[in-house]
Amino acid sequence: MGDHIRRGEEFEKKADKKINGWGLLGSKYEDAADLLTQSANQFKLAKSWDKAGSVFIKLSNCHLKLDSRHEAATAYVDAASCYKKTSTKGAISCYLQAVDIYVDMGRYSNAAKYCKEIGDLYELEQNSDKAIMYFEKAADYFEFQESNSLANKCKLKVAEISAQLEQYQKAIQIYEDVARQSLNNNLLKYGVRGHLLNAGICQLCRGDVVAITNALEQYENLDPTFSRTREYKFLSVSGCFSIIRLAIFHALYVIELLCAVLSLFFQHFEFMDVIAYC
């Protein structure tokens, strides 16, 4: 491991000399890029992830000097992969640089892929708002490339996080939209019942009995086979329990009001008895 670090440092020093020395611009940056690639690989072998990441960033800058944007973006992605092991912030920063380059080049599939990576990292950091933002960006880029299956995966992540944040209406809308899209695809239609189940659970969490009933009717119209599934039966039974629970809650509330009225009534007569006694 020590040998790998020593070799990595030697290659990096040689690269720095090339960059800072005299010579044709193109030639010296090409030579430096080769040396930095070797340096970064040595640091990776030594599992010196921060150092490998910083060298990959240097490598990206060399590629940008050579106007090799694809190679520059790749180097930023390599840097991010190293930083993921030690610094989420560093990894996100490098992925953002790569995304900017890919968007500028019109490589939207690559931009989407790394926006999703950023979303995953923010989710691990429990930064839900940022995670949602980058999953939504990833979905937009995938849709732009007509990669609807990948776009839907990102949308479902948004729905999942939104539900955890109790943003149920947003989650419901996404689950229902994805279910509609999936019905038109033979490979995806088997996931429809799961999406409708998740939408229904979010409806139950809202506690709106009318909305639950209407949603089940809507889901039957959307997919006539849904009413024969276990998912539908679960939502129906849960909806009935919600109605019963709501009815019990209202009944208890009425009883509580009646008790309060009776208490005031008896207190009034006790007060009148005291006055009469005096």
Short mmCIF file of C-alpha atoms in Angstrom, two decimals:
data_model
loop_
_atom_site.label_atom_id
_atom_site.label_comp_id
_atom_site.label_asym_id
_atom_site.label_seq_id
_atom_site.Cartn_x
_atom_site.Cartn_y
_atom_site.Cartn_z
CA MET A 1 0.00 0.00 0.00
CA GLY A 2 2.85 2.36 0.83
CA ASP A 3 4.44 1.65 -2.57
CA HIS A 4 1.22 2.58 -4.34
CA ILE A 5 1.04 5.90 -2.50
CA ARG A 6 4.69 6.65 -3.30
CA ARG A 7 4.15 5.87 -6.99
CA GLY A 8 0.96 7.92 -7.04
CA GLU A 9 2.80 10.92 -5.61
CA GLU A 10 5.64 10.52 -8.12
CA PHE A 11 3.24 10.44 -11.08
CA GLU A 12 1.39 13.47 -9.70
CA LYS A 13 4.63 15.47 -9.31
CA LYS A 14 5.64 14.66 -12.88
CA ALA A 15 2.20 15.75 -14.08
CA ASP A 16 2.46 19.05 -12.17
CA LYS A 17 5.86 19.71 -13.76
CA LYS A 18 4.38 19.10 -17.21
CA ILE A 19 1.48 21.48 -16.54
CA ASN A 20 3.65 24.25 -15.09
CA GLY A 21 6.56 23.83 -17.49
CA TRP A 22 7.21 25.14 -21.00
CA GLY A 23 5.93 23.35 -24.05
CA LEU A 24 3.10 23.17 -26.53
CA LEU A 25 -0.21 23.53 -24.71
CA GLY A 26 -1.86 20.48 -26.26
CA SER A 27 1.15 18.24 -25.85
CA LYS A 28 1.86 19.10 -22.23
CA TYR A 29 -1.76 18.62 -21.13
CA GLU A 30 -1.97 15.29 -22.95
CA ASP A 31 1.21 14.11 -21.22
CA ALA A 32 -0.05 15.42 -17.88
CA ALA A 33 -3.37 13.62 -18.35
CA ASP A 34 -1.59 10.30 -18.88
CA LEU A 35 0.50 10.83 -15.75
CA LEU A 36 -2.51 11.88 -13.66
CA THR A 37 -4.43 8.79 -14.79
CA GLN A 38 -1.57 6.61 -13.55
CA SER A 39 -1.37 8.61 -10.32
CA ALA A 40 -5.08 8.30 -9.59
CA ASN A 41 -5.03 4.55 -10.24
CA GLN A 42 -2.12 4.11 -7.82
CA PHE A 43 -3.99 6.02 -5.11
CA LYS A 44 -7.05 3.85 -5.77
CA LEU A 45 -4.95 0.71 -5.31
CA ALA A 46 -3.76 2.17 -2.01
CA LYS A 47 -7.39 2.91 -1.07
CA SER A 48 -6.40 6.53 -0.54
CA TRP A 49 -9.79 7.69 -1.77
CA ASP A 50 -9.55 11.41 -1.01
CA LYS A 51 -6.21 11.67 -2.77
CA ALA A 52 -7.45 9.67 -5.75
CA GLY A 53 -10.49 11.95 -5.96
CA SER A 54 -8.39 15.12 -5.96
CA VAL A 55 -6.13 13.73 -8.72
CA PHE A 56 -9.16 12.83 -10.85
CA ILE A 57 -10.31 16.45 -10.52
CA LYS A 58 -6.90 17.59 -11.77
CA LEU A 59 -7.27 15.11 -14.63
CA SER A 60 -10.66 16.58 -15.50
CA ASN A 61 -9.17 20.07 -15.65
CA CYS A 62 -6.51 18.80 -18.08
CA HIS A 63 -9.19 17.32 -20.33
CA LEU A 64 -11.10 20.61 -20.27
CA LYS A 65 -7.93 22.42 -21.38
CA LEU A 66 -7.83 19.98 -24.30
CA ASP A 67 -11.55 20.56 -24.96
CA SER A 68 -12.15 16.85 -24.33
CA ARG A 69 -15.43 17.34 -22.50
CA HIS A 70 -16.56 13.72 -22.44
CA GLU A 71 -13.24 12.66 -20.86
CA ALA A 72 -13.51 15.56 -18.39
CA ALA A 73 -16.98 14.45 -17.31
CA THR A 74 -15.77 10.86 -16.96
CA ALA A 75 -12.92 12.03 -14.72
CA TYR A 76 -15.40 13.93 -12.52
CA VAL A 77 -17.51 10.76 -12.24
CA ASP A 78 -14.39 8.79 -11.26
CA ALA A 79 -13.60 11.45 -8.65
CA ALA A 80 -17.15 11.20 -7.29
CA SER A 81 -16.86 7.40 -7.04
CA CYS A 82 -13.77 7.86 -4.87
CA TYR A 83 -15.30 10.57 -2.70
CA LYS A 84 -18.43 8.47 -2.11
CA LYS A 85 -16.31 6.37 0.23
CA THR A 86 -15.21 9.32 2.37
CA SER A 87 -17.13 12.52 1.62
CA THR A 88 -20.72 12.73 0.42
CA LYS A 89 -20.31 16.47 -0.10
CA GLY A 90 -17.25 15.92 -2.31
CA ALA A 91 -19.02 13.23 -4.32
CA ILE A 92 -22.07 15.43 -4.94
CA SER A 93 -19.85 18.33 -6.03
CA CYS A 94 -18.09 16.16 -8.62
CA TYR A 95 -21.33 14.63 -9.90
CA LEU A 96 -22.74 18.14 -10.35
CA GLN A 97 -19.72 19.12 -12.45
CA ALA A 98 -20.21 16.01 -14.59
CA VAL A 99 -23.95 16.71 -15.00
CA ASP A 100 -23.26 20.27 -16.16
CA ILE A 101 -20.87 19.00 -18.84
CA TYR A 102 -23.24 16.26 -20.01
CA VAL A 103 -26.18 18.69 -20.25
CA ASP A 104 -24.02 21.13 -22.21
CA MET A 105 -23.13 18.29 -24.59
CA GLY A 106 -26.74 17.13 -24.91
CA ARG A 107 -25.95 13.80 -23.24
CA TYR A 108 -29.18 13.77 -21.24
CA SER A 109 -29.13 10.06 -20.41
CA ASN A 110 -25.79 10.50 -18.65
CA ALA A 111 -27.01 13.68 -16.95
CA ALA A 112 -30.09 11.79 -15.73
CA LYS A 113 -28.01 8.89 -14.43
CA TYR A 114 -25.85 11.13 -12.27
CA CYS A 115 -28.74 13.31 -11.11
CA LYS A 116 -30.20 10.07 -9.76
CA GLU A 117 -26.86 9.33 -8.05
CA ILE A 118 -27.03 12.77 -6.42
CA GLY A 119 -30.60 12.07 -5.32
CA ASP A 120 -29.50 8.76 -3.76
CA LEU A 121 -26.71 10.52 -1.85
CA TYR A 122 -29.01 13.24 -0.54
CA GLU A 123 -31.49 10.56 0.52
CA LEU A 124 -28.73 8.81 2.50
CA GLU A 125 -27.96 12.16 4.12
CA GLN A 126 -31.69 12.46 4.96
CA ASN A 127 -31.91 15.69 3.00
CA SER A 128 -35.34 14.89 1.58
CA ASP A 129 -35.96 18.18 -0.23
CA LYS A 130 -32.69 17.97 -2.17
CA ALA A 131 -33.24 14.27 -2.87
CA ILE A 132 -36.67 15.01 -4.36
CA MET A 133 -35.24 17.85 -6.45
CA TYR A 134 -32.57 15.67 -8.08
CA PHE A 135 -34.83 12.65 -8.57
CA GLU A 136 -37.25 14.98 -10.36
CA LYS A 137 -34.41 16.35 -12.52
CA ALA A 138 -33.33 12.82 -13.36
CA ALA A 139 -36.90 11.92 -14.34
CA ASP A 140 -37.11 14.98 -16.60
CA TYR A 141 -33.85 14.12 -18.38
CA PHE A 142 -34.87 10.47 -18.81
CA GLU A 143 -38.23 11.53 -20.26
CA PHE A 144 -36.46 13.88 -22.65
CA GLN A 145 -34.66 10.81 -23.98
CA GLU A 146 -37.93 8.83 -23.95
CA SER A 147 -36.52 6.45 -21.34
CA ASN A 148 -39.90 6.28 -19.62
CA SER A 149 -39.17 3.19 -17.55
CA LEU A 150 -36.12 4.83 -15.95
CA ALA A 151 -38.04 8.09 -15.55
CA ASN A 152 -40.80 6.26 -13.68
CA LYS A 153 -38.30 4.72 -11.26
CA CYS A 154 -37.14 8.23 -10.34
CA LYS A 155 -40.73 9.44 -10.02
CA LEU A 156 -41.52 6.55 -7.68
CA LYS A 157 -38.59 7.60 -5.48
CA VAL A 158 -40.13 11.09 -5.33
CA ALA A 159 -43.48 9.55 -4.36
CA GLU A 160 -41.89 7.39 -1.67
CA ILE A 161 -40.06 10.31 -0.06
CA SER A 162 -43.10 12.58 -0.39
CA ALA A 163 -45.22 10.01 1.45
CA GLN A 164 -42.62 9.83 4.22
CA LEU A 165 -42.89 13.63 4.52
CA GLU A 166 -46.71 13.24 4.73
CA GLN A 167 -47.08 15.03 1.39
CA TYR A 168 -49.72 12.47 0.52
CA GLN A 169 -51.45 14.28 -2.33
CA LYS A 170 -48.19 14.63 -4.26
CA ALA A 171 -47.39 10.95 -3.71
CA ILE A 172 -50.90 9.90 -4.78
CA GLN A 173 -50.66 11.89 -8.00
CA ILE A 174 -47.33 10.28 -8.92
CA TYR A 175 -48.44 6.72 -8.12
CA GLU A 176 -51.63 7.17 -10.16
CA ASP A 177 -49.78 8.75 -13.11
CA VAL A 178 -47.21 5.95 -13.20
CA ALA A 179 -50.00 3.35 -13.00
CA ARG A 180 -51.74 4.92 -16.02
CA GLN A 181 -48.52 4.96 -18.04
CA SER A 182 -47.71 1.37 -17.09
CA LEU A 183 -51.04 0.05 -18.36
CA ASN A 184 -49.93 0.81 -21.91
CA ASN A 185 -46.71 -1.19 -21.60
CA ASN A 186 -46.80 -4.99 -21.54
CA LEU A 187 -43.58 -5.14 -19.54
CA LEU A 188 -44.76 -2.66 -16.91
CA LYS A 189 -48.48 -3.36 -16.55
CA TYR A 190 -47.88 -6.06 -13.92
CA GLY A 191 -46.66 -3.33 -11.57
CA VAL A 192 -49.91 -1.36 -11.83
CA ARG A 193 -51.59 -3.03 -8.86
CA GLY A 194 -48.59 -2.14 -6.66
CA HIS A 195 -48.74 1.52 -7.71
CA LEU A 196 -52.48 1.68 -7.08
CA LEU A 197 -52.00 -0.01 -3.70
CA ASN A 198 -49.45 2.65 -2.71
CA ALA A 199 -51.76 5.41 -3.91
CA GLY A 200 -54.60 3.86 -1.89
CA ILE A 201 -52.48 3.61 1.25
CA CYS A 202 -51.66 7.32 0.91
CA GLN A 203 -55.40 7.99 0.59
CA LEU A 204 -55.96 6.05 3.82
CA CYS A 205 -53.23 8.06 5.55
CA ARG A 206 -55.06 11.26 4.60
CA GLY A 207 -58.08 9.97 6.50
CA ASP A 208 -60.56 11.27 3.91
CA VAL A 209 -63.25 8.57 3.74
CA VAL A 210 -64.96 10.06 0.69
CA ALA A 211 -61.64 10.29 -1.17
CA ILE A 212 -60.86 6.63 -0.38
CA THR A 213 -64.22 5.48 -1.77
CA ASN A 214 -63.87 7.62 -4.88
CA ALA A 215 -60.30 6.44 -5.42
CA LEU A 216 -61.31 2.76 -5.36
CA GLU A 217 -64.00 3.43 -7.97
CA GLN A 218 -61.47 5.33 -10.07
CA TYR A 219 -58.94 2.47 -9.83
CA GLU A 220 -61.59 -0.04 -10.93
CA ASN A 221 -62.31 2.08 -14.00
CA LEU A 222 -58.61 2.47 -14.69
CA ASP A 223 -57.88 -1.26 -14.45
CA PRO A 224 -60.96 -3.54 -14.47
CA THR A 225 -58.85 -6.45 -13.17
CA PHE A 226 -57.85 -4.51 -10.05
CA SER A 227 -61.12 -5.29 -8.22
CA ARG A 228 -60.18 -8.99 -8.21
CA THR A 229 -56.78 -8.48 -6.59
CA ARG A 230 -55.68 -8.83 -2.97
CA GLU A 231 -54.52 -5.22 -3.10
CA TYR A 232 -58.05 -4.03 -3.85
CA LYS A 233 -59.53 -6.19 -1.07
CA PHE A 234 -56.98 -4.83 1.39
CA LEU A 235 -57.84 -1.22 0.49
CA SER A 236 -61.58 -1.97 0.61
CA VAL A 237 -61.38 -3.53 4.07
CA SER A 238 -59.08 -0.77 5.31
CA GLY A 239 -61.48 1.81 3.88
CA CYS A 240 -64.39 0.17 5.73
CA PHE A 241 -62.40 0.22 8.96
CA SER A 242 -61.67 3.90 8.35
CA ILE A 243 -65.39 4.59 7.94
CA ILE A 244 -66.20 2.61 11.10
CA ARG A 245 -63.41 4.35 13.01
CA LEU A 246 -64.67 7.75 11.85
CA ALA A 247 -68.24 6.85 12.84
CA ILE A 248 -67.06 5.72 16.29
CA PHE A 249 -65.05 8.92 16.66
CA HIS A 250 -68.11 11.05 15.85
CA ALA A 251 -70.29 8.96 18.17
CA LEU A 252 -67.83 9.39 21.03
CA TYR A 253 -67.68 13.10 20.32
CA VAL A 254 -71.48 13.36 20.50
CA ILE A 255 -71.53 11.36 23.74
CA GLU A 256 -68.85 13.64 25.18
CA LEU A 257 -70.95 16.70 24.27
CA LEU A 258 -74.07 15.16 25.83
CA CYS A 259 -72.15 14.38 29.02
CA ALA A 260 -70.93 17.97 29.16
CA VAL A 261 -74.49 19.29 28.70
CA LEU A 262 -75.86 16.94 31.38
CA SER A 263 -73.06 17.97 33.73
CA LEU A 264 -73.97 21.64 33.28
CA PHE A 265 -77.65 20.75 33.71
CA PHE A 266 -77.09 19.00 37.05
CA GLN A 267 -74.73 21.73 38.24
CA HIS A 268 -77.49 24.26 37.52
CA PHE A 269 -80.01 22.39 39.66
CA GLU A 270 -77.49 21.90 42.48
CA PHE A 271 -76.89 25.66 42.41
CA MET A 272 -80.63 26.34 42.54
CA ASP A 273 -81.00 23.95 45.52
CA VAL A 274 -78.26 25.83 47.37
CA ILE A 275 -80.01 29.16 46.75
CA ALA A 276 -83.35 27.71 47.95
CA TYR A 277 -81.72 26.31 51.10
CA CYS A 278 -80.19 29.71 51.90
#
